[in-house]
Coordinates of N, CA, C and O in Angstrom, one line a residue:
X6 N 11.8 -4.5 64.7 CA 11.9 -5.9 65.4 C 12.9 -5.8 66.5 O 14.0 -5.4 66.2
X7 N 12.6 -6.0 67.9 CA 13.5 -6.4 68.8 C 13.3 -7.4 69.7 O 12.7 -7.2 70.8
X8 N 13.8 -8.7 69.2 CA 13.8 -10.1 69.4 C 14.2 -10.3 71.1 O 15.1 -9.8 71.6
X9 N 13.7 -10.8 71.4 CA 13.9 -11.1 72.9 C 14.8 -12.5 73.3 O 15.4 -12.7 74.3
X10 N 14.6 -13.4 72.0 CA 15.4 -14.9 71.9 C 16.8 -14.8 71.1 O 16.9 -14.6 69.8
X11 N 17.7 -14.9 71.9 CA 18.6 -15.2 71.5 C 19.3 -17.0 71.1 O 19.5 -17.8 72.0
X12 N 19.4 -17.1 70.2 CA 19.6 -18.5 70.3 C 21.1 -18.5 69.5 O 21.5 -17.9 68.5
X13 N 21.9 -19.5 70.2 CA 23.4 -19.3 70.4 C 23.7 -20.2 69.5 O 22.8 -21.1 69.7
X14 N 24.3 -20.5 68.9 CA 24.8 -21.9 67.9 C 23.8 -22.2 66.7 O 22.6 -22.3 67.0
X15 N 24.1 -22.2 65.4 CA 23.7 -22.1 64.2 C 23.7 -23.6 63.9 O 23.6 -24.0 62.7
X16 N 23.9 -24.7 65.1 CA 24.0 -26.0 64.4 C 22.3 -26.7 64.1 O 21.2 -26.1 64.2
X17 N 22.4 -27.8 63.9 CA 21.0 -28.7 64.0 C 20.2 -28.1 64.5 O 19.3 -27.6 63.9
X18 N 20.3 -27.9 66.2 CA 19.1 -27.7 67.2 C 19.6 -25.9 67.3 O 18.9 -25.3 68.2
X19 N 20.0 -25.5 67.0 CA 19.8 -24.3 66.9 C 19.0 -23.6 65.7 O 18.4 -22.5 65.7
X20 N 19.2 -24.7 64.4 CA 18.4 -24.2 63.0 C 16.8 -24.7 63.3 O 15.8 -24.2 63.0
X21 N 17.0 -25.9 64.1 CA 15.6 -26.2 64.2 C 14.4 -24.9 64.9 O 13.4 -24.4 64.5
X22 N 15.4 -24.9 66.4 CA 14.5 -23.6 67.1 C 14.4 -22.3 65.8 O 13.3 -21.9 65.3
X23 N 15.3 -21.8 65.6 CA 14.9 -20.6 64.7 C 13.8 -21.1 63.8 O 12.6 -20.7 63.9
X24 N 14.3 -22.2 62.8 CA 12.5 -22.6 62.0 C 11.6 -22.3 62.6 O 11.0 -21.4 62.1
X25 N 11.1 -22.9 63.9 CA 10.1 -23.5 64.5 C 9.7 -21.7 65.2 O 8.5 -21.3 65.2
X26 N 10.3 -21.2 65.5 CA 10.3 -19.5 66.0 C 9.5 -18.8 64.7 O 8.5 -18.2 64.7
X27 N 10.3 -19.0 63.8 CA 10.1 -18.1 62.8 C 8.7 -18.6 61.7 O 8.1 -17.9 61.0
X28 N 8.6 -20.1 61.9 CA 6.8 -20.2 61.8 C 5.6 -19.9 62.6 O 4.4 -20.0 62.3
X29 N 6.4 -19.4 63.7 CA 5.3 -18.7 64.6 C 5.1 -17.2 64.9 O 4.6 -16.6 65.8
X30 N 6.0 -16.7 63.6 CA 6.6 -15.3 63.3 C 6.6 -14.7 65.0 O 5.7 -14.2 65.6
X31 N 8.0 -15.2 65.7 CA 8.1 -15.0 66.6 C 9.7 -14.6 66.9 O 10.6 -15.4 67.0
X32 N 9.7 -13.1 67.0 CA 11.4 -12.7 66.7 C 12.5 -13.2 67.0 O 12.3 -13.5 68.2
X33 N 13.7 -13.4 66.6 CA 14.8 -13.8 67.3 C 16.2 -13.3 67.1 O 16.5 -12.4 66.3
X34 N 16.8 -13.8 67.6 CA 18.4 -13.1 67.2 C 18.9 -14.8 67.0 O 18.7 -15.6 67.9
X35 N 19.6 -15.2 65.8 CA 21.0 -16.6 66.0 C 22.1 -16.2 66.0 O 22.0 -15.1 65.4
X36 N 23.5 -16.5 66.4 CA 24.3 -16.0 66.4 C 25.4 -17.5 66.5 O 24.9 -18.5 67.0
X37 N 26.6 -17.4 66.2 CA 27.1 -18.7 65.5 C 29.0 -18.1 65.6 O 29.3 -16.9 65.2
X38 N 30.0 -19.0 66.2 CA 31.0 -18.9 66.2 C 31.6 -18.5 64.6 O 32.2 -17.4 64.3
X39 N 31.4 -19.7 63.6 CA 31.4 -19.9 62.4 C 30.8 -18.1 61.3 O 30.1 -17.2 61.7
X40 N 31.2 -18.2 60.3 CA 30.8 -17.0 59.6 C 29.8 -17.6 58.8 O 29.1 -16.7 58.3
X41 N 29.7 -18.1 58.7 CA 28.9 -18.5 57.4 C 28.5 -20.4 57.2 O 29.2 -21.2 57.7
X42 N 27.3 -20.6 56.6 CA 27.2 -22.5 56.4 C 28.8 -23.3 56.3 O 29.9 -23.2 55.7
X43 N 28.2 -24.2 57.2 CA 29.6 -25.5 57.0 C 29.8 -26.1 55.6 O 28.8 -26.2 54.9
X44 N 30.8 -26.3 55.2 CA 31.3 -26.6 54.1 C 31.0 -28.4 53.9 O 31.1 -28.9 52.8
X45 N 30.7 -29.0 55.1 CA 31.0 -30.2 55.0 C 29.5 -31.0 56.1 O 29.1 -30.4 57.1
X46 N 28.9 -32.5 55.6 CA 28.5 -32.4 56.5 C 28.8 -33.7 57.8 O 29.2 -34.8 57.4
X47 N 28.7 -33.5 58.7 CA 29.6 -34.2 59.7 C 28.3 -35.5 60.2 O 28.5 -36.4 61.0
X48 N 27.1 -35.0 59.5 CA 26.1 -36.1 60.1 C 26.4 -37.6 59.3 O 26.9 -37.6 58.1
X49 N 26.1 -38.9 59.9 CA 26.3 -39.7 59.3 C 25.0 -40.5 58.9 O 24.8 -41.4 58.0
X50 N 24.0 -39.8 60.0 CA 22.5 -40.6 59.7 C 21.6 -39.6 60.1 O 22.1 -38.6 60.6
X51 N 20.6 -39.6 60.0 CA 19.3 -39.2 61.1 C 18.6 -40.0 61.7 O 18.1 -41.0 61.1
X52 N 18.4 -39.9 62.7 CA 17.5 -40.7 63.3 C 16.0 -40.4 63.4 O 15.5 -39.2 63.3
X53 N 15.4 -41.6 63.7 CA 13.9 -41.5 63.6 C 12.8 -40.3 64.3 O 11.7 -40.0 64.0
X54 N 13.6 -39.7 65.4 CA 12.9 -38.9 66.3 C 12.9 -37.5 65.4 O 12.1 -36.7 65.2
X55 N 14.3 -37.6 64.9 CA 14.4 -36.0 64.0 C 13.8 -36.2 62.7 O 13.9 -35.2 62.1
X56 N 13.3 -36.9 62.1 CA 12.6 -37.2 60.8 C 11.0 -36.8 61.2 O 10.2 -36.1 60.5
X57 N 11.0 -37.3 62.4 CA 9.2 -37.3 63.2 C 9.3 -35.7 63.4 O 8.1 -35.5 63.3
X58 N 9.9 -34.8 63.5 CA 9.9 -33.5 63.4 C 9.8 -32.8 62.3 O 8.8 -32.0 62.0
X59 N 11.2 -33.2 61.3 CA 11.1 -32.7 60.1 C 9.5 -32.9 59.5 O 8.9 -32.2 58.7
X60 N 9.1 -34.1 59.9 CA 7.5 -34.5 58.9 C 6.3 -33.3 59.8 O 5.2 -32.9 59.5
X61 N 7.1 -32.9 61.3 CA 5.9 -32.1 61.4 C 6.0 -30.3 60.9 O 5.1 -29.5 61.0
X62 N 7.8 -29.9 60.4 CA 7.3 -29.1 59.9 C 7.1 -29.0 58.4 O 7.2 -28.0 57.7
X63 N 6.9 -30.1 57.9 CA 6.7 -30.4 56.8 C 7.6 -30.5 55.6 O 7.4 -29.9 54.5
X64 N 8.7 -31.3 55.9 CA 9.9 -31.0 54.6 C 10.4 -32.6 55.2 O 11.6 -32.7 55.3
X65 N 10.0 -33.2 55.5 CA 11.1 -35.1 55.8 C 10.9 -35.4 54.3 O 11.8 -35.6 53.6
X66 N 9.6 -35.3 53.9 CA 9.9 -36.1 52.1 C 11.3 -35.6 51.3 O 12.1 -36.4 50.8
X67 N 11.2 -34.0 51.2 CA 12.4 -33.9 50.7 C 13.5 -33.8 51.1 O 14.3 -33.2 50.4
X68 N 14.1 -34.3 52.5 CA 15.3 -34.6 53.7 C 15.6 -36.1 52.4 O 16.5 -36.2 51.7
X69 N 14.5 -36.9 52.6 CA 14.6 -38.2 52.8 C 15.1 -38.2 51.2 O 16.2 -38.6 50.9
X70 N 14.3 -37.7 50.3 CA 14.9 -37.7 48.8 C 16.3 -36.9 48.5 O 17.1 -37.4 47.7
X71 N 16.5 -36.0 49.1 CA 18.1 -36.0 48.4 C 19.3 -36.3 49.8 O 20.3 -35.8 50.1
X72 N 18.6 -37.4 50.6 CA 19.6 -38.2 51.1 C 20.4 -39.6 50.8 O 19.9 -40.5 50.1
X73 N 21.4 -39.5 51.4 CA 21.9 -41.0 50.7 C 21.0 -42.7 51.4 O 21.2 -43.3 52.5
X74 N 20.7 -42.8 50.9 CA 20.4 -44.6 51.4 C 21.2 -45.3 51.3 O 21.6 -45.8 50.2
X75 N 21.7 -45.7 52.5 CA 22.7 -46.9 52.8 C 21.9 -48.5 53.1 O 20.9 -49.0 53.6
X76 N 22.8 -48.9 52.5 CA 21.8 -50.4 52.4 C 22.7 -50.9 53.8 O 22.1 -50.8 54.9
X77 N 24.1 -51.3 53.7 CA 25.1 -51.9 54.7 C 25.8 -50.6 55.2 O 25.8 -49.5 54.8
X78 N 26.3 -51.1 56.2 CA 27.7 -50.1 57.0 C 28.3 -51.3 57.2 O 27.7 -52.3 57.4
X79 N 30.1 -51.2 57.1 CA 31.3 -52.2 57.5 C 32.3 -51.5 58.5 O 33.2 -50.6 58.3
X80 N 32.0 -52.1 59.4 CA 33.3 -51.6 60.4 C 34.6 -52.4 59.9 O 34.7 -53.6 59.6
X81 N 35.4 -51.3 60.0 CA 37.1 -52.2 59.5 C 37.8 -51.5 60.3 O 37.6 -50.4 60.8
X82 N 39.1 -52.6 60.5 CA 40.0 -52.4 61.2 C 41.3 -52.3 60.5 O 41.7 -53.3 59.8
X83 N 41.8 -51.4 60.6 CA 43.7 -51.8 59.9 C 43.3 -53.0 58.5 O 43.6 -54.1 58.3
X84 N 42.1 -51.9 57.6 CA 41.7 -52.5 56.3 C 41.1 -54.1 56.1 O 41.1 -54.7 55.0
X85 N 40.6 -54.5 57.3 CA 39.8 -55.9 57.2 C 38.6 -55.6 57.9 O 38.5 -55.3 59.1
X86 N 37.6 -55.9 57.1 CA 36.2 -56.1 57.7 C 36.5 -56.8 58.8 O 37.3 -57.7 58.8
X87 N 35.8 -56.3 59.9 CA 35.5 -57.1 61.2 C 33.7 -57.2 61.4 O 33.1 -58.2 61.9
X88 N 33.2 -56.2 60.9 CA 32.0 -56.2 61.2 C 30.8 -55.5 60.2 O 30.7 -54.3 60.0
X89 N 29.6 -56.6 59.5 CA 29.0 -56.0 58.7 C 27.5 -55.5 59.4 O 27.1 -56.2 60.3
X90 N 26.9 -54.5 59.1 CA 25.4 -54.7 60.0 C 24.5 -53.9 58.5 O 24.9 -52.9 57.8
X91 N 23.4 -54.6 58.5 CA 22.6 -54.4 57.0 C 21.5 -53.7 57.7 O 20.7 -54.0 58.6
X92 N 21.5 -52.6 56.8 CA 20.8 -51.3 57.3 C 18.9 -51.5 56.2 O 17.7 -51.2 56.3
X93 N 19.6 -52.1 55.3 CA 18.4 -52.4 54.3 C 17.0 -53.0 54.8 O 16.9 -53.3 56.0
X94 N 16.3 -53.1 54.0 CA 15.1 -53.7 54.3 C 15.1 -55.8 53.3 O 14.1 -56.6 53.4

């Protein structure tokens, strides 16, 4: 194998290109500051455009099942709600 794509950053859009390469068994190199997976994750939602991907390489059902469902989010300030916005249906 000698990959002609290099793809620089092991985050979101760099995991997605490698998937999407490597369903089309189409070689690559990734390469990543970090040594190894993040310990933590820093996302706080997904948005609808990236779900519409995940469903086309076929894995949003199980994104969607071991994610958290937030009904509300509360913006607070110096420990007082200022603002509620209801995410629920």
């Amino acid at each position: 194998m000698n990959p002609q794509i290099l793809i620089v950053g092991a985050g979101p859009t760099g995991l997605v290109m490698a998937y999407n390469l490597a369903r089309h068994n189409i070689p690559f190199r990734i390469i990543d500051r970090s040594d190894g997976p993040g310990q933590a994750s820093r996302a706080m939602a997904i948005l609808p455009r990236t779900l519409e991907f995940y469903q086309q390489f076929g894995f949003v059902d199980e994104v969607i099942d071991h994610g958290i469902k937030m009904e509300d989010v509360y913006v607070r300030v110096k420990n007082k709600i200022k603002a509620k916005v209801h995410l629920g249906s």
